[in-house]
Coordinates of C-alpha atoms in Angstrom, one line a residue:
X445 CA 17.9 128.8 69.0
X446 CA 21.8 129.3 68.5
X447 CA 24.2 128.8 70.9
X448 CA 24.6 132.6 72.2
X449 CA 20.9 132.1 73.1
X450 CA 21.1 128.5 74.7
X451 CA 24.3 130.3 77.1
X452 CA 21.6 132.9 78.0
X453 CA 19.1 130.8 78.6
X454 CA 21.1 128.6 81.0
X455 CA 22.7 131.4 82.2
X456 CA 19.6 133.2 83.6
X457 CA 19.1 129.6 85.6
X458 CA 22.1 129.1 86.9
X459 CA 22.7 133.2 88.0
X460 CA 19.1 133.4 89.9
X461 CA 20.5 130.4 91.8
X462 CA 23.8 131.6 92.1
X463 CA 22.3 135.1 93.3
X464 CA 20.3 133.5 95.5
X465 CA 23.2 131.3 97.0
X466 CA 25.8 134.3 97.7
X467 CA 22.9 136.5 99.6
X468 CA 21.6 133.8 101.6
X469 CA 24.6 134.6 104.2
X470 CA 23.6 138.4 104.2
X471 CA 19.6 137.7 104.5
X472 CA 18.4 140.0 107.1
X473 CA 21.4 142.0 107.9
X474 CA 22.9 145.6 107.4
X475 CA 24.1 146.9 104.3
X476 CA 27.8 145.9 103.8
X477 CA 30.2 148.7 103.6
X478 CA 31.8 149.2 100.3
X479 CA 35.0 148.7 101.2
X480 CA 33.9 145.1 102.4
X481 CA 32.0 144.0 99.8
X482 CA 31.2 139.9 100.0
X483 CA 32.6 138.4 96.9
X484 CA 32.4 134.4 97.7
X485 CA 29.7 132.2 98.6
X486 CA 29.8 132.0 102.4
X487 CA 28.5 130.4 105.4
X488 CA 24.8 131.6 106.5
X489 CA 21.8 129.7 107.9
X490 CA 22.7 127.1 105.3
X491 CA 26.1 125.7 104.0
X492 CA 27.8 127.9 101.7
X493 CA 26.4 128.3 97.9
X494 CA 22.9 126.4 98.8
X495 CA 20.5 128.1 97.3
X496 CA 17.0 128.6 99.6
X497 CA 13.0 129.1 99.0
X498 CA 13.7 131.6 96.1
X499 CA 14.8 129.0 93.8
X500 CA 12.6 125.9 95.5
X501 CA 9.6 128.2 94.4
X502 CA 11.1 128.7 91.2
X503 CA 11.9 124.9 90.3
X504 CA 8.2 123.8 91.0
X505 CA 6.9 126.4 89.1
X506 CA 8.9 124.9 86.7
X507 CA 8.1 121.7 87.0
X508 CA 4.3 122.8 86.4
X509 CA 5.1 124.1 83.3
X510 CA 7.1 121.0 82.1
X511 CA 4.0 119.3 83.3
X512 CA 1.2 122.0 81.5
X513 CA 1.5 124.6 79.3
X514 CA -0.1 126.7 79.3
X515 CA 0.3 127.0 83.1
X516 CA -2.4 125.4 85.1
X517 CA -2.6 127.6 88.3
X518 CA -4.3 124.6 90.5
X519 CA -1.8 122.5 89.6
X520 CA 1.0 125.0 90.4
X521 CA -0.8 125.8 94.1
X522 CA -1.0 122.4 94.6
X523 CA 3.0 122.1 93.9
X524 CA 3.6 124.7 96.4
X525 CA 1.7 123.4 99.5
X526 CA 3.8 120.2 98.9
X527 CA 6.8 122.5 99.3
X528 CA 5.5 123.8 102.0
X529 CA 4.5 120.8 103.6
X530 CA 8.1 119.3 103.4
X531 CA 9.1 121.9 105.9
X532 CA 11.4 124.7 103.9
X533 CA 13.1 126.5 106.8
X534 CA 12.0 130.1 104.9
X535 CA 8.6 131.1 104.2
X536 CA 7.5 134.5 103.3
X537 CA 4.4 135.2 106.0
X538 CA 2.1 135.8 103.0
X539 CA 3.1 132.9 100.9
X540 CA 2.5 130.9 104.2
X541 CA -1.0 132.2 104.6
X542 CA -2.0 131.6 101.2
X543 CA -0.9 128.3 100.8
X544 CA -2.1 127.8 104.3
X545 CA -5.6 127.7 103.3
X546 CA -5.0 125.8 99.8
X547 CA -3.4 123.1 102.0
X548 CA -6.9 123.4 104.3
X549 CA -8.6 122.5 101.6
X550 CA -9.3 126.1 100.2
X551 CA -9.6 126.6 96.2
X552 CA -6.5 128.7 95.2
X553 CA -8.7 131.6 94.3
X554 CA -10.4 131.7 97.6
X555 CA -7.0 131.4 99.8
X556 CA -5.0 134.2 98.4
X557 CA -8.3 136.5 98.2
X558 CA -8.8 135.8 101.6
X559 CA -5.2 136.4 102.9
X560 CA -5.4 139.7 100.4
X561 CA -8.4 141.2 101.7
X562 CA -6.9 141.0 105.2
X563 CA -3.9 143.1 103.8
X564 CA -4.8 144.8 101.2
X565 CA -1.4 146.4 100.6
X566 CA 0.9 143.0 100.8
X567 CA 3.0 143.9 97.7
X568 CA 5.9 141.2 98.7
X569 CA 8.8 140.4 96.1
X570 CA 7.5 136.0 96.5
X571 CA 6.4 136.3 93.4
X572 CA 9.4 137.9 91.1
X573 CA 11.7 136.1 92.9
X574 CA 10.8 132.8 91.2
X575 CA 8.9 133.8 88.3
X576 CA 12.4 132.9 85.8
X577 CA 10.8 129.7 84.5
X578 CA 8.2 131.5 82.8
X579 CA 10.5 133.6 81.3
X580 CA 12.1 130.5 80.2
X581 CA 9.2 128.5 78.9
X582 CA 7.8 130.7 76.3
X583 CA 11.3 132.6 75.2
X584 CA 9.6 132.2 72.0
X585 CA 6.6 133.9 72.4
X586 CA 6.1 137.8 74.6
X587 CA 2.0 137.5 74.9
X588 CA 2.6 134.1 76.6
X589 CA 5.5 134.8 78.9
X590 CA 3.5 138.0 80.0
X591 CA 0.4 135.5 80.0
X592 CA 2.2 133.2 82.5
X593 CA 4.5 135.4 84.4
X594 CA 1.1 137.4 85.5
X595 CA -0.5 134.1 86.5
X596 CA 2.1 132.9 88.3
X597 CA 1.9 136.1 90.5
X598 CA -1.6 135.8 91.4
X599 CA -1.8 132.5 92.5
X600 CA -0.1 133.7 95.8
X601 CA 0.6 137.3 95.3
X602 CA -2.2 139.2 93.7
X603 CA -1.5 142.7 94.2
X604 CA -1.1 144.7 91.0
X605 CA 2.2 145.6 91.7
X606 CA 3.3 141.7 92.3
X607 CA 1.9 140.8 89.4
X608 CA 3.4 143.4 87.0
X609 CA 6.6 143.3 88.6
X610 CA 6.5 139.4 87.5
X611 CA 5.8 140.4 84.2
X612 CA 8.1 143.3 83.4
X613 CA 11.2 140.9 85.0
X614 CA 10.5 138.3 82.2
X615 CA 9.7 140.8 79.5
X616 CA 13.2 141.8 80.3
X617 CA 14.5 138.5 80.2
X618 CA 13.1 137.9 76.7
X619 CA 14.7 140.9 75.5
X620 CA 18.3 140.0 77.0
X621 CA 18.4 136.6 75.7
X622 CA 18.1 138.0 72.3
X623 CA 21.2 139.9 72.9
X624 CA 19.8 143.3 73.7
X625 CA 21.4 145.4 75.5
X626 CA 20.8 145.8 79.5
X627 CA 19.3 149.5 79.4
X628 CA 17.4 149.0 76.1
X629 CA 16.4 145.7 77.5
X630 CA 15.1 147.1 80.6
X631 CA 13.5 149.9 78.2
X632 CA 11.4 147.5 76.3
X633 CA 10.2 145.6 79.4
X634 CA 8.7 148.8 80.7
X635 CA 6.9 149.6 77.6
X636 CA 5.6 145.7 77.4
X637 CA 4.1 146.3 80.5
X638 CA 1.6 148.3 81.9
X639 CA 3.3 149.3 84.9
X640 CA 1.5 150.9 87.7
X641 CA 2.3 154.6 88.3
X642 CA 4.5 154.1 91.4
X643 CA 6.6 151.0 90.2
X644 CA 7.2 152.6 87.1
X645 CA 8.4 155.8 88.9
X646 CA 10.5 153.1 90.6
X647 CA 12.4 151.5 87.8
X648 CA 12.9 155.2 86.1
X649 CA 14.5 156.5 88.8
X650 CA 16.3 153.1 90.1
X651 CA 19.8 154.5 87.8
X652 CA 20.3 157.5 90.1
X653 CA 20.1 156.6 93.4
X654 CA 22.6 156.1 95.9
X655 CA 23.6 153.2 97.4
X656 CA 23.1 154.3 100.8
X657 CA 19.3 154.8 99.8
X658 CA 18.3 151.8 98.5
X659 CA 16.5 149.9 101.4
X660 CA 16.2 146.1 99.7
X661 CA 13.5 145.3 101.7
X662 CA 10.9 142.4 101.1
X663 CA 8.4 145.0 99.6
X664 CA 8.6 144.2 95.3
X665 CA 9.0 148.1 94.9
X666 CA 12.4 148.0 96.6
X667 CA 13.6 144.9 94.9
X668 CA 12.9 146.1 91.4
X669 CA 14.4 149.3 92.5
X670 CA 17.7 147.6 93.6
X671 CA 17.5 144.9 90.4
X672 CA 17.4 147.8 87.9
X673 CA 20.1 150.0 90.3
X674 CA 22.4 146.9 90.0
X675 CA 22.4 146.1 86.5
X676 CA 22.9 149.8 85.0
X677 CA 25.6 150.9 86.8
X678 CA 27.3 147.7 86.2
X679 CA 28.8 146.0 83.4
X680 CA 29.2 142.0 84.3
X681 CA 27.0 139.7 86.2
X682 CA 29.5 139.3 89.2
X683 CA 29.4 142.8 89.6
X684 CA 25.7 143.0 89.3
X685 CA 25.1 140.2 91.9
X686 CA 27.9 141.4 94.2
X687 CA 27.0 145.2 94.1
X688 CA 22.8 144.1 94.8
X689 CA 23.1 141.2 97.8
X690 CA 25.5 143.5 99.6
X691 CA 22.8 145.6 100.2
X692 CA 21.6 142.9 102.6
X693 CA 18.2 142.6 104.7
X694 CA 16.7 140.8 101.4
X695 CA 19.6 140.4 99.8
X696 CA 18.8 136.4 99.0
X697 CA 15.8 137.5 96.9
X698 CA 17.0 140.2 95.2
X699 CA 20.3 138.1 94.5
X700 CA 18.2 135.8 92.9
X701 CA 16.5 138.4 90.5
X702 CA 19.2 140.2 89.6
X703 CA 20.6 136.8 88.7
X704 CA 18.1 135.8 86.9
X705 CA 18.5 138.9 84.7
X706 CA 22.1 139.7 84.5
X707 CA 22.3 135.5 83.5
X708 CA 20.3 136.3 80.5
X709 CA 22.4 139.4 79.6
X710 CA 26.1 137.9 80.2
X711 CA 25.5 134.3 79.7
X712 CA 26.5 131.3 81.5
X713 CA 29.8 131.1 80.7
X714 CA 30.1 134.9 82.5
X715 CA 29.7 133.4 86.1
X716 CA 32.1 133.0 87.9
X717 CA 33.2 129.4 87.5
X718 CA 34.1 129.2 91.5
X719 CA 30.4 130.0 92.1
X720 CA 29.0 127.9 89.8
X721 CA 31.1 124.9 91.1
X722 CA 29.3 125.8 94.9
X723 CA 26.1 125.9 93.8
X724 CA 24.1 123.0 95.8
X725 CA 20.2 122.6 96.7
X726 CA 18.3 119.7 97.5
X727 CA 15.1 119.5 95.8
X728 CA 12.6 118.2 96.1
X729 CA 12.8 119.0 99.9
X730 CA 13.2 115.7 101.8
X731 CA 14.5 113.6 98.8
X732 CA 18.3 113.5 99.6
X733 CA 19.1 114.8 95.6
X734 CA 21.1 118.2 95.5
X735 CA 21.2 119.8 92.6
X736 CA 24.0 121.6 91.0
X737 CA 24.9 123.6 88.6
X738 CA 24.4 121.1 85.4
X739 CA 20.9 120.0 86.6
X740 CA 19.7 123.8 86.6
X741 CA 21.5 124.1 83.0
X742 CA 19.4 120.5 82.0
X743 CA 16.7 122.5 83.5
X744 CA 16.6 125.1 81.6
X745 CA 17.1 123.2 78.0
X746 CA 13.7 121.4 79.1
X747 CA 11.8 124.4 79.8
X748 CA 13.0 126.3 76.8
X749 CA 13.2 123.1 74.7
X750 CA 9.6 122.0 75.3

């Protein structure tokens, strides 16, 4: 691992954070106009630059994979219903339910097969948003990283689409943190994956849409759309970031992926130093230690390092 490739990897855990911190402000709300574009971390719900449930989720998956590797999906539920438990002020209504009946005492496999059979069609984006650290973990290694990314997925969000969407994210996050290039990056991660007909469609057409189109909801089709839209018809990762949360309604979450992504591609050192310097977060929920930016860069040594 050179140094080009340590920048990446730090830099994909710093800009899912980062994402996630300058959409939290624009969560829920109307596309920004063009001409207004939010370019600084801001006031929302939380303090400027904290970063919210996208990133909790990701730093416990994390942790379970500093703590097993391969990843040990009980262990990982388990790690969420303590998140959970601590009282996060943002919970995706399917992520609750699931890890709803894990915290009841439900096996993992039994919870979110219960909450999907109820909805058959729950395709949410709680799943890519924090899958990074498996990305991370097994830089070294595609058939793991898909291995894990998929797993990941289904221990809350089993849906095929979920799942895959997990998986093509961090296929294109291995590609970028070897230096390939954003559309040939993006090109590779959909030939690693099996994609499903419709997301595929998605991410092939994602390039030509206009702005006023895209509808970044919580549905995983409309984040990948708005991820991919962002990153190839940009050039930087400020741009990226800036051009995808100002979409708003889930701006957070798709901040965070787009982050996660454009980090790999631009590197660390490509962030904007003022957002980095923002970045705070307590974890774990309820201990009184916020991280910042050098603890996700520790972070991400650990994970990659392991």
């Amino acid at each position: 691992m050179d140094a080009e490739m340590r920048d990446r990897i730090a830099g994909c855990a710093v800009g899912a954070a980062v994402g996630d911190a300058l959409g939290m402000p624009l969560e829920f709300g109307a596309r920004v106009p063009a001409d207004r574009l939010v370019r600084d971390m801001q006031l929302g719900r939380l303090p400027a630059g904290t970063f919210t449930d996208d990133t909790e989720m990701a730093l416990a998956l994390a942790e379970s994979l500093l703590a097993r590797r391969p990843l040990d999906p009980a262990d990982l539920a388990g790690r969420f219903v303590s998140w959970l438990q601590a009282g996060p002020p943002d919970v995706g209504i399917h992520t609750r339910s699931v890890l709803s009946g894990v915290a009841a005492g439900q096996d993992w496999r039994r919870a979110v097969e219960a909450v999907q059979q109820r909805k058959p069609d729950s395709a949410g984006n709680g799943s890519v948003m924090r899958s990074w650290p498996a990305a991370l973990a097994h830089w070294d290694g595609l058939d793991a990283l898909l291995a894990d990314s998929r797993l990941q997925s289904r221990v809350t969000h089993p849906h095929v689409e979920c799942v895959a969407a997990s998986a093509w994210a961090n296929a294109a996050i291995y590609y970028l943190l070897r230096g390939t290039g954003v559309q040939e990056a993006l090109s590779k991660a959909t030939q690693a994956v099996d994609l499903p007909p419709a997301l595929r469609a998605v991410v092939e057409r994602a390039p030509s849409r206009q702005r006023h189109e895209l509808k970044n909801s919580g549905w995983v089709r409309h984040t990948v759309e708005s991820v991919v839209w962002g990153l190839l018809t940009t050039d930087s990762f400020a741009e990226a970031v800036v051009q995808v949360v100002n979409l708003g309604n889930d701006a957070d979450t798709a901040g965070a992926v787009v982050g996660a992504l454009a980090g790999a591609a631009y590197g660390l050192t490509a962030i904007p130093a003022s957002w980095r310097a923002a970045l705070r977060g307590e974890w774990p929920l309820g201990s009184g230690v916020y991280w910042d930016e050098s603890m996700l860069i520790d972070l991400a040594d650990r994970l990659a390092s392991r």
